[in-house]
Amino acid sequence: MTLPGQPPPSPALTAALHLLKAGMPAEAETVVVKAARDAKRDHGSGSHPLALAYADMARFHFAAGEVKRAGTEFQHAVKSSASAAAAGKKDRLAFLFGYGGCLAALGRTADAEKVFRQCVLTARDVYGAGSAGAPATPPASSTAPRRRYSATATRSPRTPRRSRPRRTAC
């Protein structure tokens, strides 16, 4: 399974994936971890470059088969990417797509659906109201069937009716 909505890999992720394919997973992991440490040292905790490094680690671990760990790293990337710039919002959308893909791969479809719905809202914020299937996804309240009850009607559990009276043994 591939992750939806991901940008092209960074140079560090490309090198790590190459090492992973060559059968050197420990060396490959050190490449992405070093890139994350460098981003934290240079830009600080909670920075956008650190969020990008978390996402690279998540993509690496997803490729390595560690889906749960990748999901946790995408979750960290989403939480630490609070950039108001357009590029930061686009990256946050990619992080959300990655997190939703990890949840879907883990079989947590209800949680993945919630995250993918959040992706639609984020895409509308980034690209405008006419994008991300805006006409195709009306608000749930306008499409949900409505039950109409009168003001005096009450809902109570239905009791079974007996067609004949019970016979008692003498």
XYZ file of N, CA, C and O in Angstrom:
680
model
N 0.849 -1.184 0.000
C 0.000 0.000 0.000
C 0.889 1.239 0.000
O 1.895 1.293 0.683
N 0.502 2.209 -0.754
C 1.223 3.486 -0.772
C 0.419 4.519 -0.011
O -0.794 4.402 0.140
N 1.100 5.532 0.430
C 0.445 6.603 1.169
C -0.076 7.653 0.199
O 0.654 8.091 -0.691
N -1.311 8.087 0.365
C -1.864 9.099 -0.546
C -1.347 10.496 -0.231
O -1.012 10.811 0.906
N -1.288 11.337 -1.252
C -1.022 12.757 -1.072
C 0.347 13.137 -0.567
O 0.501 14.181 0.051
N 1.354 12.314 -0.822
C 2.682 12.618 -0.304
C 3.514 13.357 -1.350
O 3.434 13.070 -2.537
N 4.332 14.324 -0.900
C 5.198 15.054 -1.833
C 6.367 14.178 -2.272
O 6.575 13.091 -1.717
N 7.148 14.637 -3.230
C 8.353 13.882 -3.611
C 9.292 13.742 -2.418
O 9.338 14.613 -1.553
N 10.055 12.658 -2.356
C 10.924 12.439 -1.196
C 12.073 13.446 -1.139
O 12.580 13.894 -2.163
N 12.465 13.756 0.074
C 13.611 14.640 0.296
C 14.892 13.863 -0.007
O 14.868 12.628 -0.120
N 16.020 14.559 -0.119
C 17.284 13.837 -0.363
C 17.613 12.821 0.736
O 18.104 11.723 0.447
N 17.342 13.169 1.990
C 17.620 12.228 3.087
C 16.728 11.000 2.978
O 17.194 9.871 3.175
N 15.443 11.195 2.668
C 14.532 10.062 2.535
C 14.911 9.202 1.332
O 14.856 7.973 1.399
N 15.340 9.826 0.238
C 15.758 9.072 -0.940
C 16.950 8.185 -0.608
O 16.982 7.006 -0.983
N 17.925 8.734 0.100
C 19.099 7.948 0.495
C 18.703 6.811 1.429
O 19.201 5.678 1.298
N 17.805 7.101 2.372
C 17.382 6.068 3.323
C 16.617 4.950 2.618
O 16.825 3.764 2.916
N 15.750 5.287 1.684
C 15.011 4.255 0.957
C 15.941 3.418 0.084
O 15.738 2.206 -0.074
N 16.969 4.050 -0.461
C 17.964 3.312 -1.253
C 18.707 2.309 -0.370
O 18.914 1.156 -0.759
N 19.110 2.756 0.817
C 19.789 1.852 1.751
C 18.855 0.738 2.227
O 19.288 -0.401 2.414
N 17.584 1.052 2.407
C 16.624 0.042 2.828
C 16.472 -1.037 1.754
O 16.447 -2.229 2.065
N 16.398 -0.621 0.496
C 16.302 -1.591 -0.600
C 17.571 -2.420 -0.740
O 17.522 -3.560 -1.186
N 18.706 -1.836 -0.345
C 19.978 -2.548 -0.417
C 20.149 -3.528 0.745
O 21.147 -4.246 0.799
N 19.196 -3.542 1.668
C 19.256 -4.486 2.780
C 20.009 -3.972 3.990
O 20.505 -4.773 4.786
N 20.092 -2.664 4.142
C 20.776 -2.072 5.297
C 19.800 -1.179 6.058
O 19.891 0.053 6.016
N 18.837 -1.783 6.780
C 17.819 -0.963 7.443
C 18.359 -0.112 8.593
O 17.874 1.000 8.809
N 19.348 -0.588 9.324
C 19.877 0.200 10.450
C 20.573 1.463 9.942
O 20.368 2.553 10.496
N 21.371 1.331 8.887
C 22.041 2.488 8.320
C 21.031 3.461 7.711
O 21.202 4.675 7.782
N 19.992 2.907 7.115
C 18.961 3.742 6.502
C 18.229 4.561 7.555
O 17.948 5.749 7.346
N 17.938 3.947 8.674
C 17.236 4.677 9.737
C 18.104 5.787 10.313
O 17.594 6.868 10.639
N 19.392 5.553 10.407
C 20.265 6.603 10.943
C 20.282 7.837 10.037
O 20.447 8.952 10.537
N 20.076 7.648 8.737
C 20.064 8.790 7.819
C 18.889 9.716 8.134
O 19.056 10.933 8.263
N 17.676 9.158 8.295
C 16.515 10.010 8.555
C 16.520 10.543 9.982
O 16.080 11.667 10.227
N 17.034 9.768 10.922
C 17.112 10.244 12.307
C 18.113 11.393 12.410
O 17.864 12.391 13.094
N 19.240 11.291 11.704
C 20.228 12.371 11.704
C 19.627 13.642 11.093
O 19.847 14.742 11.605
N 18.857 13.484 10.026
C 18.220 14.656 9.411
C 17.245 15.319 10.385
O 17.163 16.549 10.450
N 16.525 14.513 11.162
C 15.598 15.068 12.149
C 16.343 15.772 13.272
O 15.938 16.854 13.723
N 17.440 15.184 13.722
C 18.231 15.833 14.783
C 18.832 17.150 14.295
O 18.877 18.129 15.044
N 19.291 17.147 13.055
C 19.851 18.390 12.495
C 18.775 19.472 12.392
O 19.034 20.647 12.689
N 17.558 19.087 11.993
C 16.463 20.060 11.883
C 16.094 20.612 13.255
O 15.835 21.816 13.401
N 16.093 19.745 14.258
C 15.761 20.210 15.610
C 16.851 21.134 16.146
O 16.560 22.152 16.776
N 18.112 20.792 15.887
C 19.225 21.629 16.354
C 19.228 22.984 15.645
O 19.405 24.023 16.278
N 18.994 22.985 14.336
C 19.083 24.217 13.565
C 17.851 25.106 13.686
O 17.954 26.327 13.648
N 16.671 24.494 13.805
C 15.432 25.274 13.745
C 14.593 25.226 15.015
O 13.645 25.985 15.149
N 14.893 24.304 15.902
C 14.184 24.240 17.167
C 12.987 23.310 17.144
O 12.506 22.895 16.095
N 12.515 23.008 18.327
C 11.360 22.129 18.482
C 10.090 22.853 18.036
O 9.918 24.037 18.291
N 9.212 22.143 17.350
C 7.969 22.736 16.875
C 8.108 23.501 15.574
O 7.173 24.151 15.137
N 9.274 23.427 14.937
C 9.495 24.162 13.686
C 8.971 23.367 12.492
O 8.760 22.151 12.563
N 8.791 24.080 11.402
C 8.311 23.435 10.183
C 9.335 22.454 9.595
O 8.959 21.348 9.194
N 10.636 22.791 9.566
C 11.605 21.802 9.084
C 11.636 20.527 9.933
O 11.858 19.439 9.400
N 11.401 20.654 11.231
C 11.350 19.460 12.071
C 10.120 18.623 11.736
O 10.195 17.394 11.708
N 8.998 19.266 11.450
C 7.801 18.527 11.048
C 8.038 17.779 9.737
O 7.592 16.637 9.567
N 8.751 18.415 8.809
C 9.095 17.736 7.556
C 9.995 16.527 7.807
O 9.848 15.485 7.165
N 10.917 16.663 8.761
C 11.798 15.544 9.102
C 11.015 14.409 9.754
O 11.285 13.227 9.480
N 10.044 14.745 10.618
C 9.174 13.712 11.197
C 8.418 12.973 10.098
O 8.272 11.756 10.138
N 7.935 13.718 9.112
C 7.203 13.085 8.015
C 8.113 12.176 7.200
O 7.684 11.101 6.763
N 9.370 12.583 7.006
C 10.315 11.714 6.305
C 10.556 10.424 7.091
O 10.611 9.333 6.510
N 10.700 10.547 8.402
C 10.863 9.345 9.225
C 9.624 8.462 9.124
O 9.736 7.232 9.056
N 8.453 9.077 9.095
C 7.213 8.306 8.997
C 7.139 7.568 7.658
O 6.771 6.389 7.620
N 7.483 8.245 6.570
C 7.466 7.592 5.255
C 8.485 6.452 5.198
O 8.227 5.406 4.606
N 9.633 6.658 5.836
C 10.636 5.591 5.879
C 10.110 4.385 6.643
O 10.218 3.252 6.179
N 9.545 4.632 7.829
C 9.056 3.506 8.635
C 7.864 2.813 7.972
O 7.690 1.608 8.116
N 7.053 3.564 7.240
C 5.967 2.944 6.493
C 6.533 2.014 5.424
O 6.063 0.898 5.243
N 7.573 2.468 4.720
C 8.206 1.639 3.691
C 8.894 0.422 4.302
O 8.971 -0.636 3.666
N 9.362 0.570 5.537
C 10.031 -0.538 6.223
C 9.025 -1.517 6.838
O 9.434 -2.552 7.368
N 7.750 -1.192 6.790
C 6.732 -2.087 7.333
C 6.330 -1.791 8.765
O 5.534 -2.516 9.342
N 6.849 -0.737 9.341
C 6.509 -0.354 10.713
C 5.402 0.699 10.662
O 5.628 1.883 10.909
N 4.188 0.233 10.379
C 3.074 1.135 10.103
C 2.634 1.883 11.362
O 2.331 3.080 11.302
N 2.599 1.205 12.484
C 2.163 1.865 13.726
C 3.127 2.993 14.106
O 2.702 4.085 14.490
N 4.418 2.730 13.970
C 5.418 3.753 14.276
C 5.308 4.921 13.284
O 5.435 6.081 13.662
N 5.044 4.603 12.019
C 4.872 5.648 11.013
C 3.667 6.520 11.344
O 3.718 7.741 11.202
N 2.582 5.903 11.795
C 1.391 6.668 12.168
C 1.665 7.624 13.317
O 1.215 8.779 13.303
N 2.425 7.162 14.300
C 2.783 8.021 15.432
C 3.640 9.201 14.966
O 3.441 10.335 15.416
N 4.549 8.944 14.035
C 5.402 10.024 13.551
C 4.624 11.023 12.693
O 4.863 12.227 12.774
N 3.671 10.538 11.893
C 2.821 11.460 11.143
C 1.978 12.302 12.098
O 1.746 13.483 11.862
N 1.531 11.679 13.183
C 0.749 12.419 14.174
C 1.591 13.532 14.796
O 1.106 14.650 14.980
N 2.861 13.261 15.090
C 3.763 14.301 15.608
C 3.953 15.406 14.578
O 3.992 16.592 14.937
N 4.080 15.022 13.310
C 4.274 16.019 12.263
C 3.050 16.921 12.139
O 3.178 18.131 11.963
N 1.860 16.346 12.247
C 0.625 17.138 12.165
C 0.545 18.114 13.332
O 0.212 19.283 13.153
N 0.872 17.638 14.523
C 0.774 18.490 15.705
C 1.804 19.618 15.703
O 1.540 20.703 16.198
N 2.982 19.360 15.139
C 4.025 20.382 15.199
C 4.028 21.305 13.989
O 4.816 22.238 13.954
N 3.156 21.067 13.018
C 3.135 21.935 11.832
C 2.018 22.958 11.981
O 0.915 22.766 11.527
N 2.325 24.059 12.611
C 1.345 25.120 12.820
C 1.661 26.342 11.976
O 1.269 27.450 12.312
N 2.381 26.134 10.885
C 2.789 27.248 10.038
C 1.576 27.825 9.317
O 0.761 27.098 8.764
N 1.452 29.140 9.315
C 0.326 29.799 8.655
C 0.594 30.036 7.173
O -0.301 30.424 6.438
N 1.819 29.808 6.738
C 2.161 30.006 5.331
C 1.471 28.957 4.471
O 1.115 27.867 4.942
N 1.276 29.283 3.207
C 0.589 28.361 2.296
C 1.350 27.051 2.150
O 0.744 25.976 2.117
N 2.681 27.104 2.093
C 3.476 25.884 1.976
C 3.325 25.022 3.224
O 3.262 23.790 3.135
N 3.256 25.653 4.382
C 3.067 24.908 5.627
C 1.722 24.220 5.678
O 1.600 23.097 6.163
N 0.684 24.878 5.154
C -0.642 24.266 5.132
C -0.684 23.091 4.161
O -1.317 22.083 4.432
N 0.008 23.228 3.026
C 0.055 22.117 2.066
C 0.797 20.927 2.660
O 0.389 19.781 2.472
N 1.869 21.202 3.387
C 2.604 20.112 4.031
C 1.764 19.461 5.115
O 1.775 18.237 5.266
N 1.013 20.254 5.868
C 0.139 19.697 6.897
C -0.911 18.789 6.267
O -1.254 17.748 6.819
N -1.409 19.165 5.107
C -2.362 18.321 4.399
C -1.713 16.990 4.029
O -2.335 15.927 4.183
N -0.463 17.015 3.565
C 0.249 15.775 3.244
C 0.455 14.923 4.492
O 0.322 13.694 4.442
N 0.747 15.567 5.631
C 0.919 14.822 6.878
C -0.389 14.151 7.284
O -0.402 13.003 7.742
N -1.510 14.875 7.131
C -2.814 14.301 7.464
C -3.128 13.108 6.567
O -3.636 12.088 7.035
N -2.847 13.247 5.262
C -3.067 12.121 4.362
C -2.217 10.921 4.766
O -2.682 9.780 4.736
N -0.974 11.158 5.144
C -0.109 10.068 5.589
C -0.628 9.396 6.842
O -0.633 8.170 6.954
N -1.089 10.205 7.798
C -1.639 9.660 9.039
C -2.891 8.830 8.754
O -3.043 7.722 9.268
N -3.760 9.344 7.898
C -4.958 8.588 7.540
C -4.621 7.297 6.822
O -5.252 6.256 7.062
N -3.622 7.331 5.949
C -3.190 6.119 5.261
C -2.645 5.076 6.218
O -2.884 3.875 6.056
N -1.920 5.527 7.236
C -1.394 4.593 8.245
C -2.537 3.976 9.050
O -2.527 2.772 9.326
N -3.516 4.787 9.422
C -4.664 4.258 10.161
C -5.417 3.243 9.318
O -5.856 2.196 9.825
N -5.582 3.525 8.035
C -6.269 2.583 7.150
C -5.474 1.291 7.016
O -6.052 0.193 7.009
N -4.149 1.384 6.923
C -3.308 0.192 6.810
C -3.346 -0.648 8.083
O -3.188 -1.868 8.026
N -3.584 0.012 9.213
C -3.692 -0.708 10.483
C -5.076 -1.317 10.693
O -5.302 -2.011 11.679
N -6.005 -1.030 9.786
C -7.358 -1.559 9.911
C -8.278 -0.706 10.761
O -9.391 -1.119 11.062
N -7.861 0.470 11.121
C -8.689 1.379 11.924
C -9.451 2.306 10.967
O -9.186 3.496 10.872
N -10.421 1.722 10.270
C -11.097 2.436 9.191
C -11.941 3.604 9.692
O -12.018 4.625 9.014
N -12.572 3.474 10.836
C -13.393 4.580 11.345
C -12.515 5.799 11.659
O -12.871 6.932 11.321
N -11.363 5.557 12.276
C -10.443 6.656 12.582
C -9.849 7.236 11.292
O -9.687 8.449 11.175
N -9.543 6.360 10.334
C -9.004 6.829 9.054
C -10.019 7.701 8.330
O -9.659 8.721 7.735
N -11.291 7.317 8.408
C -12.328 8.124 7.750
C -12.414 9.518 8.369
O -12.542 10.515 7.654
N -12.311 9.590 9.689
C -12.329 10.900 10.351
C -11.160 11.767 9.889
O -11.322 12.956 9.626
N -9.992 11.169 9.777
C -8.815 11.924 9.358
C -8.958 12.356 7.905
O -8.632 13.498 7.549
N -9.468 11.477 7.040
C -9.637 11.845 5.637
C -10.705 12.931 5.473
O -10.597 13.782 4.598
N -11.722 12.936 6.324
C -12.695 14.034 6.292
C -12.030 15.343 6.703
O -12.328 16.412 6.170
N -11.111 15.258 7.665
C -10.356 16.441 8.069
C -9.456 16.905 6.921
O -9.225 18.103 6.752
N -8.976 15.959 6.108
C -8.174 16.318 4.931
C -8.994 17.146 3.953
O -8.492 18.101 3.358
N -10.270 16.793 3.793
C -11.133 17.554 2.888
C -11.274 18.982 3.383
O -11.166 19.939 2.609
N -11.482 19.155 4.679
C -11.615 20.503 5.240
C -10.318 21.295 5.103
O -10.326 22.482 4.782
N -9.190 20.628 5.332
C -7.901 21.302 5.199
C -7.633 21.672 3.742
O -7.124 22.756 3.452
N -8.001 20.789 2.816
C -7.805 21.086 1.388
C -8.659 22.270 0.964
O -8.223 23.104 0.166
N -9.861 22.367 1.496
C -10.705 23.525 1.196
C -10.074 24.803 1.727
O -10.152 25.857 1.099
N -9.443 24.706 2.885
C -8.786 25.871 3.467
C -7.569 26.279 2.635
O -7.312 27.467 2.449
N -6.832 25.303 2.134
C -5.608 25.583 1.383
C -5.912 26.031 -0.041
O -5.378 27.030 -0.519
N -6.783 25.289 -0.724
C -6.994 25.516 -2.154
C -8.265 26.285 -2.487
O -8.504 26.597 -3.637
N -9.114 26.537 -1.498
C -10.350 27.273 -1.748
C -11.569 26.373 -1.642
O -11.473 25.149 -1.662
N -12.727 27.009 -1.549
C -13.967 26.261 -1.326
C -14.377 25.432 -2.529
O -15.120 24.460 -2.393
N -13.912 25.761 -3.712
C -14.291 25.010 -4.900
C -13.479 23.756 -5.122
O -13.672 23.053 -6.095
N -12.565 23.449 -4.226
C -11.708 22.289 -4.414
C -12.096 21.168 -3.475
O -12.977 21.305 -2.647
N -11.397 20.074 -3.631
C -11.542 18.893 -2.763
C -12.962 18.361 -2.755
O -13.464 17.907 -1.737
N -13.608 18.413 -3.896
C -14.946 17.839 -3.987
C -15.989 18.623 -3.245
O -16.918 18.047 -2.692
N -15.865 19.932 -3.185
C -16.815 20.755 -2.432
C -18.255 20.518 -2.847
O -19.109 20.307 -1.988
N -18.606 20.493 -4.155
C -19.996 20.248 -4.479
C -20.415 18.806 -4.232
O -21.572 18.519 -4.028
N -19.445 17.886 -4.237
C -19.780 16.476 -4.082
C -20.017 16.080 -2.634
O -20.551 15.012 -2.374
N -19.630 16.897 -1.689
C -19.797 16.540 -0.282
C -20.597 17.610 0.445
O -20.037 18.465 1.112
N -21.941 17.598 0.309
C -22.729 18.581 1.048
C -22.700 18.270 2.533
O -22.328 17.174 2.932
N -23.079 19.214 3.368
C -23.104 18.960 4.804
C -24.026 17.791 5.133
O -25.046 17.590 4.474
N -23.647 17.013 6.113
C -24.417 15.824 6.466
C -25.836 16.178 6.888
O -26.768 15.404 6.666
N -26.038 17.328 7.479
C -27.368 17.692 7.965
C -28.349 17.912 6.811
O -29.552 17.739 6.986
N -27.857 18.273 5.629
C -28.774 18.524 4.523
C -29.152 17.248 3.781
O -30.127 17.219 3.052
N -28.376 16.171 3.936
C -28.676 14.940 3.216
C -29.214 13.841 4.108
O -29.702 12.840 3.610
N -29.103 13.999 5.405
C -29.539 12.941 6.316
C -31.063 12.875 6.344
O -31.743 13.898 6.383
N -31.622 11.669 6.312
C -33.078 11.561 6.413
C -33.531 12.009 7.799
O -32.856 11.770 8.795
N -34.663 12.646 7.823
C -35.162 13.165 9.102
C -36.403 12.395 9.510
O -37.286 12.132 8.697
N -36.476 12.064 10.761
C -37.663 11.420 11.306
C -38.527 12.500 11.922
O -38.045 13.366 12.623
N -39.770 12.397 11.660
C -40.681 13.402 12.202
C -41.638 12.711 13.178
O -42.317 11.765 12.823
N -41.654 13.189 14.387
C -42.547 12.685 15.412
C -43.448 13.829 15.853
O -43.030 14.970 15.908
N -44.664 13.482 16.183
C -45.538 14.528 16.695
C -45.104 14.883 18.106
O -44.369 14.157 18.753
N -45.583 15.992 18.579
C -45.182 16.462 19.904
C -45.670 15.529 20.996
O -45.064 15.432 22.055
N -46.776 14.811 20.766
C -47.323 13.938 21.802
C -46.803 12.526 21.699
O -47.001 11.733 22.613
N -46.182 12.200 20.590
C -45.705 10.825 20.422
C -44.488 10.586 21.308
O -43.615 11.426 21.423
N -44.466 9.451 21.917
C -43.311 9.058 22.714
C -42.802 7.742 22.171
O -43.570 6.931 21.665
N -41.542 7.559 22.285
C -40.956 6.321 21.818
C -40.760 5.427 23.022
O -40.032 5.752 23.942
N -41.399 4.301 23.001
C -41.241 3.354 24.085
C -41.012 1.982 23.481
O -41.386 1.726 22.343
N -40.414 1.093 24.236
C -40.190 -0.239 23.705
C -41.528 -0.917 23.418
O -42.480 -0.797 24.182
N -41.590 -1.583 22.319
C -42.821 -2.240 21.917
C -42.960 -3.561 22.643
O -42.025 -4.356 22.709
N -44.135 -3.774 23.194
C -44.381 -5.031 23.895
C -45.093 -5.982 22.938
O -45.936 -5.567 22.147
N -44.758 -7.257 22.982
C -45.404 -8.203 22.070
C -46.889 -8.366 22.411
O -47.294 -8.334 23.574
N -47.682 -8.528 21.395
C -49.117 -8.731 21.608
C -49.428 -10.216 21.564
O -48.864 -10.955 20.786
N -50.383 -10.586 22.381
C -50.833 -11.978 22.384
C -52.159 -12.033 21.647
O -53.051 -11.219 21.886
N -52.280 -13.004 20.781
C -53.520 -13.105 20.017
C -54.626 -13.793 20.814
O -55.798 -13.486 20.638
N -54.277 -14.720 21.669
C -55.289 -15.407 22.488
C -54.895 -15.288 23.962
O -53.709 -15.237 24.267
N -55.868 -15.294 24.829
C -55.522 -15.258 26.252
C -54.800 -16.555 26.663
O -55.029 -17.595 26.074
N -53.992 -16.467 27.639
C -53.241 -17.615 28.132
C -54.163 -18.595 28.813
O -55.039 -18.214 29.578
N -53.932 -19.861 28.572
C -54.709 -20.895 29.253
C -53.949 -21.329 30.490
O -52.744 -21.501 30.454
N -54.673 -21.499 31.515
C -54.056 -21.956 32.762
C -54.427 -23.418 32.966
O -55.535 -23.855 32.650
N -53.524 -24.174 33.482
C -53.767 -25.610 33.741
C -54.523 -25.749 35.046
O -54.261 -25.086 36.027
N -55.524 -26.651 35.029
C -56.320 -26.888 36.238
C -55.821 -28.022 37.034
O -55.307 -28.944 36.657
